[in-house]
XYZ file of N, CA and C in Angstrom:
426
model
N 34.376 71.130 37.728
C 35.689 71.737 37.861
C 35.840 72.827 36.821
N 36.370 73.947 37.213
C 36.561 75.091 36.340
C 37.736 74.844 35.401
N 37.606 75.259 34.129
C 38.690 75.094 33.154
C 39.976 75.777 33.585
N 39.871 76.837 34.370
C 41.071 77.579 34.739
C 41.969 76.767 35.655
N 41.467 75.722 36.293
C 42.321 74.913 37.153
C 43.285 74.084 36.328
N 43.041 73.938 35.030
C 43.921 73.179 34.155
C 44.883 74.057 33.368
N 44.742 75.352 33.518
C 45.625 76.253 32.783
C 47.059 76.061 33.259
N 48.000 76.261 32.333
C 49.403 76.108 32.715
C 49.778 77.168 33.746
N 50.776 76.843 34.558
C 51.239 77.800 35.561
C 51.906 78.971 34.846
N 51.589 80.160 35.262
C 52.144 81.329 34.622
C 52.515 82.398 35.624
N 53.055 83.487 35.093
C 53.460 84.621 35.919
C 52.743 85.875 35.419
N 52.162 86.602 36.359
C 51.471 87.845 36.041
C 52.054 88.967 36.881
N 52.339 90.081 36.228
C 52.754 91.284 36.934
C 51.575 92.246 36.926
N 51.164 92.652 38.112
C 50.093 93.635 38.263
C 50.737 94.946 38.683
N 50.544 95.981 37.879
C 51.055 97.309 38.203
C 49.853 98.145 38.616
N 49.702 98.318 39.915
C 48.490 98.902 40.494
C 48.859 99.599 41.793
N 48.505 100.883 41.925
C 48.892 101.632 43.119
C 47.885 101.548 44.266
N 46.770 100.883 44.049
C 45.763 100.749 45.096
C 45.868 99.354 45.714
N 46.344 99.257 46.964
C 46.489 97.942 47.599
C 45.182 97.138 47.649
N 44.045 97.808 47.750
C 42.761 97.104 47.764
C 42.510 96.410 46.421
N 42.894 97.058 45.321
C 42.734 96.440 44.003
C 43.707 95.281 43.808
N 44.886 95.387 44.402
C 45.840 94.268 44.359
C 45.254 93.064 45.093
N 44.686 93.304 46.257
C 44.061 92.223 47.033
C 42.883 91.616 46.288
N 42.110 92.458 45.621
C 40.963 91.982 44.853
C 41.424 91.062 43.719
N 42.477 91.456 43.010
C 43.018 90.620 41.939
C 43.533 89.299 42.493
N 44.265 89.362 43.584
C 44.811 88.156 44.191
C 43.701 87.200 44.621
N 42.675 87.734 45.252
C 41.550 86.913 45.703
C 40.800 86.312 44.519
N 40.639 87.081 43.454
C 39.933 86.582 42.268
C 40.731 85.461 41.604
N 42.050 85.617 41.516
C 42.885 84.548 40.945
C 42.757 83.269 41.759
N 42.777 83.424 43.062
C 42.633 82.251 43.932
C 41.250 81.634 43.785
N 40.229 82.467 43.723
C 38.854 81.974 43.652
C 38.583 81.175 42.380
N 39.204 81.554 41.276
C 38.981 80.824 40.021
C 39.948 79.645 39.872
N 40.816 79.461 40.864
C 41.736 78.333 40.821
C 42.872 78.512 39.831
N 43.197 79.765 39.524
C 44.257 80.032 38.549
C 45.613 79.656 39.123
N 46.414 79.036 38.294
C 47.776 78.665 38.689
C 48.721 79.767 38.207
N 48.584 80.920 38.834
C 49.322 82.111 38.424
C 50.129 82.622 39.614
N 51.402 82.852 39.386
C 52.228 83.544 40.373
C 52.045 85.029 40.128
N 51.449 85.710 41.084
C 51.162 87.132 40.958
C 52.228 87.941 41.674
N 52.811 88.886 40.946
C 53.729 89.855 41.521
C 53.088 91.214 41.315
N 53.033 92.007 42.378
C 52.421 93.330 42.278
C 53.463 94.409 42.527
N 53.405 95.441 41.716
C 54.218 96.644 41.903
C 53.249 97.796 42.113
N 53.540 98.621 43.110
C 52.631 99.702 43.462
C 52.895 100.996 42.705
N 53.862 100.963 41.779
C 54.117 102.144 40.941
C 54.747 101.695 39.631
N 54.668 102.565 38.648
C 55.304 102.288 37.372
C 56.817 102.227 37.500
N 57.369 103.129 38.317
C 58.817 103.129 38.519
C 59.292 101.815 39.129
N 58.544 101.312 40.106
C 58.895 100.036 40.741
C 58.847 98.899 39.719
N 57.836 98.904 38.873
C 57.700 97.855 37.861
C 58.849 97.896 36.862
N 59.183 99.089 36.382
C 60.278 99.201 35.412
C 61.606 98.793 36.040
N 61.820 99.146 37.297
C 63.047 98.737 37.983
C 63.103 97.216 38.113
N 61.976 96.606 38.422
C 61.930 95.148 38.539
C 62.216 94.479 37.197
N 61.553 94.933 36.161
C 61.677 94.295 34.850
C 63.025 94.542 34.189
N 63.633 95.658 34.472
C 64.906 95.994 33.842
C 66.074 95.877 34.804
N 65.824 95.246 35.937
C 66.842 95.137 36.975
C 67.896 94.090 36.668
N 67.967 93.119 37.507
C 69.021 92.109 37.423
C 68.789 91.153 36.259
N 69.838 90.464 35.899
C 69.744 89.443 34.850
C 68.755 88.352 35.275
N 68.761 88.005 36.559
C 67.833 86.985 37.063
C 66.384 87.425 36.856
N 66.096 88.690 37.146
C 64.739 89.208 36.955
C 64.351 89.130 35.489
N 65.283 89.414 34.606
C 64.991 89.379 33.175
C 64.800 87.957 32.671
N 65.319 86.972 33.389
C 65.119 85.567 33.005
C 63.772 85.047 33.482
N 63.118 85.777 34.383
C 61.824 85.360 34.925
C 60.772 86.423 34.655
N 60.711 86.853 33.415
C 59.743 87.876 33.032
C 58.324 87.330 33.140
N 57.364 88.211 33.381
C 55.972 87.745 33.453
C 55.457 87.333 32.075
N 54.440 86.478 32.088
C 53.762 86.082 30.859
C 52.718 87.122 30.462
N 52.271 87.908 31.431
C 51.237 88.911 31.213
C 51.441 90.052 32.196
N 51.226 91.266 31.733
C 51.245 92.439 32.605
C 49.851 93.048 32.590
N 49.314 93.313 33.778
C 48.049 94.023 33.917
C 48.410 95.382 34.497
N 48.051 96.439 33.779
C 48.532 97.784 34.067
C 47.388 98.755 34.305
N 47.424 99.413 35.446
C 46.504 100.517 35.719
C 47.049 101.762 35.024
N 46.188 102.634 34.571
C 46.643 103.873 33.935
C 46.948 104.968 34.939
N 46.060 105.155 35.884
C 46.143 106.295 36.792
C 46.975 105.947 38.021
N 48.276 105.819 37.782
C 49.215 105.489 38.844
C 49.754 106.763 39.486
N 50.170 106.657 40.731
C 50.905 107.749 41.357
C 52.290 107.790 40.716
N 52.774 108.972 40.423
C 54.086 109.088 39.785
C 53.953 108.887 38.288
N 54.741 107.988 37.760
C 54.760 107.706 36.324
C 53.390 107.203 35.870
N 52.790 107.872 34.895
C 51.465 107.502 34.385
C 51.532 106.175 33.641
N 50.442 105.441 33.638
C 50.384 104.145 32.971
C 50.760 104.187 31.500
N 50.378 105.249 30.787
C 50.750 105.351 29.375
C 52.260 105.456 29.201
N 52.924 106.127 30.136
C 54.388 106.225 30.078
C 55.040 104.880 30.375
N 54.463 104.138 31.307
C 54.953 102.785 31.605
C 54.773 101.900 30.373
N 53.615 101.983 29.765
C 53.318 101.200 28.563
C 54.307 101.514 27.448
N 54.555 102.789 27.221
C 55.514 103.187 26.188
C 56.912 102.630 26.494
N 57.338 102.719 27.745
C 58.659 102.219 28.129
C 58.763 100.708 27.929
N 57.725 99.988 28.285
C 57.749 98.525 28.147
C 57.740 98.102 26.687
N 56.971 98.783 25.867
C 56.867 98.393 24.463
C 58.046 98.897 23.621
N 58.825 99.821 24.149
C 59.988 100.302 23.402
C 61.268 99.568 23.791
N 61.189 98.670 24.756
C 62.366 97.929 25.212
C 62.318 96.504 24.663
N 63.407 96.060 24.060
C 63.451 94.722 23.444
C 63.182 93.610 24.451
N 63.568 93.806 25.708
C 63.385 92.766 26.725
C 61.915 92.542 27.056
N 61.125 93.593 27.039
C 59.735 93.493 27.488
C 58.706 93.692 26.382
N 59.149 94.016 25.185
C 58.248 94.352 24.077
C 57.208 93.268 23.790
N 57.603 92.012 23.869
C 56.713 90.918 23.476
C 55.733 90.491 24.574
N 55.885 91.015 25.778
C 54.980 90.641 26.866
C 53.627 91.302 26.631
N 52.551 90.521 26.598
C 51.230 91.135 26.431
C 50.886 92.015 27.634
N 50.262 93.140 27.343
C 49.868 94.080 28.395
C 48.380 94.361 28.269
N 47.677 94.106 29.365
C 46.255 94.409 29.456
C 46.115 95.626 30.351
N 45.579 96.697 29.811
C 45.311 97.885 30.607
C 43.988 97.653 31.324
N 44.015 97.874 32.625
C 42.822 97.715 33.459
C 42.633 99.030 34.201
N 41.677 99.816 33.761
C 41.535 101.170 34.288
C 40.077 101.508 34.563
N 39.889 102.433 35.491
C 38.534 102.928 35.753
C 38.090 103.909 34.670
N 39.048 104.376 33.868
C 38.714 105.313 32.793
C 38.040 104.584 31.632
N 36.937 105.144 31.188
C 36.273 104.636 29.993
C 36.329 105.680 28.876
N 37.226 106.650 29.040
C 37.369 107.725 28.057
C 37.970 107.178 26.771
N 37.354 107.535 25.654
C 37.838 107.065 24.356
C 39.293 107.446 24.133
N 39.712 108.597 24.625
C 41.098 109.039 24.464
C 42.056 108.089 25.195
N 41.724 107.689 26.416
C 42.587 106.761 27.167
C 42.652 105.399 26.492
N 41.515 104.925 26.020
C 41.475 103.623 25.349
C 42.290 103.676 24.063
N 42.046 104.700 23.246
C 42.769 104.836 21.988
C 44.263 104.989 22.183
N 44.656 105.805 23.157
C 46.080 106.007 23.412
C 46.730 104.722 23.925
N 46.006 103.955 24.707
C 46.547 102.683 25.207
C 46.850 101.742 24.050
N 45.914 101.615 23.134
C 46.153 100.752 21.971
C 47.257 101.314 21.079
N 47.295 102.632 20.916
C 48.329 103.247 20.089
C 49.726 103.018 20.666
N 49.804 102.892 21.970
C 51.102 102.675 22.618
C 51.437 101.196 22.773
N 50.566 100.319 22.286
C 50.911 98.906 22.256
C 50.163 97.990 23.192
N 49.118 98.477 23.857
C 48.342 97.594 24.722
C 47.704 96.488 23.888
N 47.634 95.303 24.459
C 47.013 94.171 23.774
C 45.514 94.088 24.051
N 45.088 94.682 25.154
C 43.666 94.694 25.501
C 43.437 95.816 26.510
N 42.189 96.229 26.620
C 41.798 97.285 27.555
C 40.505 96.839 28.209
N 40.516 96.757 29.533
C 39.294 96.394 30.250
C 39.019 97.429 31.332
N 37.743 97.613 31.623
C 37.354 98.525 32.690
C 37.503 97.830 34.031
N 37.950 98.592 35.010
C 38.110 98.047 36.360
C 36.765 97.600 36.896
N 36.796 96.496 37.561
C 35.598 95.947 38.186
C 35.514 96.448 39.618
N 34.341 96.856 40.015
C 34.176 97.404 41.347
C 33.705 96.355 42.354
N 33.169 95.249 41.882
C 32.647 94.217 42.780
C 33.404 92.914 42.544
N 33.508 92.120 43.591
C 34.294 90.895 43.510
C 33.797 89.957 42.415
N 32.508 89.778 42.301
C 31.986 88.846 41.287
C 32.365 89.276 39.875
N 32.339 90.580 39.616
C 32.752 91.093 38.306
C 34.243 90.864 38.082
N 35.042 91.109 39.120
C 36.489 90.902 39.011
C 36.794 89.429 38.777
N 36.126 88.563 39.510
C 36.346 87.125 39.343
C 36.023 86.694 37.917
N 34.925 87.173 37.361
C 34.559 86.813 35.990
C 35.569 87.352 34.983
N 36.039 88.587 35.195
C 37.043 89.172 34.305
C 38.361 88.405 34.402
N 38.754 88.034 35.611
C 39.994 87.281 35.813
C 39.890 85.902 35.172
N 38.746 85.278 35.298
C 38.548 83.964 34.670
C 38.779 84.064 33.157
N 38.233 85.103 32.533
C 38.425 85.304 31.092
C 39.885 85.610 30.758
N 40.536 86.440 31.568
C 41.956 86.742 31.347
C 42.800 85.475 31.391
N 42.553 84.662 32.388
C 43.332 83.429 32.547
C 43.087 82.495 31.374
N 41.850 82.339 30.989
C 41.551 81.456 29.850
C 42.210 81.951 28.568
N 42.138 83.244 28.330
C 42.658 83.788 27.087
C 44.191 83.821 27.054
N 44.800 84.365 28.099
C 46.239 84.608 28.078
C 47.083 83.438 28.557
N 46.490 82.532 29.332
C 47.279 81.419 29.860
C 46.801 80.084 29.328
N 45.691 80.059 28.615
C 45.188 78.827 28.003
C 44.511 77.924 29.014
N 43.710 77.034 28.519
C 43.019 76.057 29.364
C 43.144 74.697 28.694
N 43.050 73.670 29.512
C 43.178 72.297 28.999
C 41.989 71.918 28.156
């Protein structure tokens, strides 16, 4: 039995504009047996509206945000800055997951408050392994 099946139930917000990458994340979470409620927003604007919307939404904040940088509309760095400058969302860990391996993108992500930076996985097995590590680290295991 995989350790991730014992991890506490958590909430993850995925901010990703590519529906195929959203499906890949969802499938990887299921494959590793993660007890994670996944909510996906297809843009930074949608994510900020969700997180800063109703009082009910603010009472059910995610335990972890996984953020793509190269979003349509509002860039991931701008989303990161907005989340880390707001008292409601400042403490939520944010993992940047991007296809960019540019030192400037990585450095700017950390400078704006990212807790981790990982390169996007192109194959399911790589994504599953990365998700397994994310779940173990950010949600704990028994």
